[in-house]
Amino acid sequence: MNVKDPAGLEEEARRLDETDPLPTLRGEFLIPPAPGGAHPEAAYFAGNSLGLQPRSVAGRLREELDDWARLAVEAHTRGRRPWFGYHELLREPAARLVGARPHEVVAMNSLTVDLHLMMASFYRPAGTRTRILIEDTAFPSDAYAVASQAVHHGLDPAATVVRLKPRPGENILRTEDVLGHLEREGDTVALVMLGGVNYLTGQLMDMPAITKAGRAAGAVVGWDLAHAAGNVPLRLHDWDVDFAAWCTYKYLNSGPGAVAGCFVHERHVRDASVPRLSGWWGTEPSVRFRMDPDIAPPASADAWQLSNPPILALAPVLASLEIFDRVGMDALRAKSLRLTGYLASRLAPRARLEIITPADPAARGTQLSLRVADAGGLVRRLADTRGVIADAREPDIVRLAPAPLYCTFHDCHRAAEALADLV
């Protein structure tokens, strides 16, 4: 590959798009326009922050609005997709997405709310086993959540929350260091709650190995899958994960603030002794309208539901899950490896671009994080002058996520050329 031959590189990128085993589904999404007129559409690499809108979403919302207009309260039982059990429509596709059994998943709330509900059940500090393990570069919301849980239990967050750091001079957290900490300090750890794919570096954690080690140490193991769901294949049930939660507005393209997903392993959903915070929709549907004062929770993740589902917020999630069901995570992961690998190969010769994401394709998701000066300014210039939309994490990280549903090799070519010119 001749990096001094943009025309040849562009032709190669288009050829890769034409011959890829998984043709792009770009036409099924609404792509923002690119300023400047050189390209009609943006090259969109911010799907790890907010995914693009599927074209099918508007029609789904219109159908629900129409049922509301025609049927009002009767739409709970007589709508095209009756509202009373609407969340059930998401159960099986969500289970397939994360490698779970249907009764182990439920769509509800937002990510951090779900993490709090999970910790209310599964973070039970006692004696010397009080600590919560997170990564030092955990998303701030997770850090805030675990610190507040420590305070809720009368503990000092500074002593309770353990932030695992990379080795000096390194950017990513080594699996052997996580396992080593659990082997040495496991009897003090009550909860392991890491990000499946780190939001900052794009590192894909070894979830099976860490889950096994955490549970062997006597800890509960939960995962924040905000950047993993819809990005990498997951096998939550088989990995013996205790709980997990994920948002649906990033790789799952379900809209800003979309309803999150939650997983609880079946050994817990079948255990009536597990404490939980409860609400109306967490009781058995067959007795819900008896208005009994005592709850009768089902033996499923539904027992953690609080309120009736927000139909207009769930409709986009259902539309998105249908796309993932049709294409399949294995095919999407294979394409994301090709796209991310191609983009990495185009950026590697640029000496002023430090890629902090793991070089091993198996150790990263659909993301490359670059360390550059003035990350925010660079992202603005990429968008305003080249129609390449990325995002910045101040002070010095630019993130590029070639989401395989709508990103193309030609998009990667545009990003590489733009970065070569602007950095």
Steps between C-alpha positions, in 0.01 A plus 500: 500500500644836398399763757605774253241391246160625626327421172618140509406468865154636435451251218612219731255611770212498254604156376501370857147632545383335181649159585445480876313185610251713694367779278444824685158573647573872473181552297293394801625795706466877482850637440571864592602726210862601464583872489701644215357308208791259438285210622121493536509297821715508811744224583354422842735357763314607817273196530673414828345821634167513313404260223322611185123485459363195317254603228245260644472687830275783381242252368503304824441814703217607270330165552510538878379860478219386273397226745501757778280732291256226388483283809627706793510278809369202301831484314641325806316188384376575145791684335702359213762416761299509825667722755431283801763247396702719265831442676457126434557569129856604581583207722611236251694727261673662798586157639651394169699824485673444836511121513234451766188296563180698439393506864837652596453831315269797517492843335448773760615837633838648409842343544604661828155445653529132410849479648369649824213249506750220447729627775204534735458124458855376458737737678472368855816609687571302815798472731822555306334425164392852407700615200373579151740448209477732197752612240675833553363622167144390575234727356435772761138394554620158616752661734231724646260207537737269687621782725142585593428134571792493741366810675153344509647212700683735737839436342776734388519497116872579509564175687222297339531569127814348348596652164718259304764687301717405202868448564716815486549611141216281369149595388301184559427276794665160471276201567771334708509804728125478561526127568804557722313754710209260546738221599680718756212714631191303401383443856451878534303542176121499517434613143690505172337746260710584196412625154485222242654737243673800650341821379829692482747251353269259319660206682290183502540342842538124537155464651497119533836486681426792732152371581639158585773646721263741673247233585775260611614772741152517648400830342193589297591587140300753300581670171423839352443414133431852375775469238478123458134428421457511123877532462640156590342155541405425860424174684380627837321184610781264402764727656309478830472878536290603801348811342557749220342814362538691176369810330344476155579839347860429396565199278135399531377818328183542705503876554628746761431382854338180371377231738780280633532124526573287804614140558466297820629143498230238544650374827400838647163546329391165644622589849215662690736602782690751283410848630383754245335839472151439367227674304165425336636343182721264703204283600351212304293633205217260581440668837620852427155652478372339816675790675617273782724663761747209489719452194522169314822531298544276194800271466657721237689825463158667483500486880738799494260716297348796678252682276299430188714514185529827303357387167620793289852445635494122449382513137841615365677233707279231350564631147874492562504153654322367193792620286755330725291182502491499121872560449644317802776605736755254364472651149513853642803419714682354199432814299598729787835320519552562130402868520695575817802311372492692173472833678785407734720407203430836339580695817806302612749671262410841644769559762308777674195280564543281810239224506436403864247227416648146517672397177367144535164494317364244747567741788302796366149587396392709204706799604838666461603764751771745395706717732546840339542858613182712509264207451189719513632741239601216270155340522337831408733544201436142384126566498501856365753457221482130406160374612666240725314474831697361793497592866751631752573412859694787644775582516669286236291203375314479168278195462405344166242221493447339157161347588449218247129555435555833325872581484692406186860454392461821305401677822821367655697627201347846545586503869857389440557762231342774710714414803813489283428853380384656825741356757 
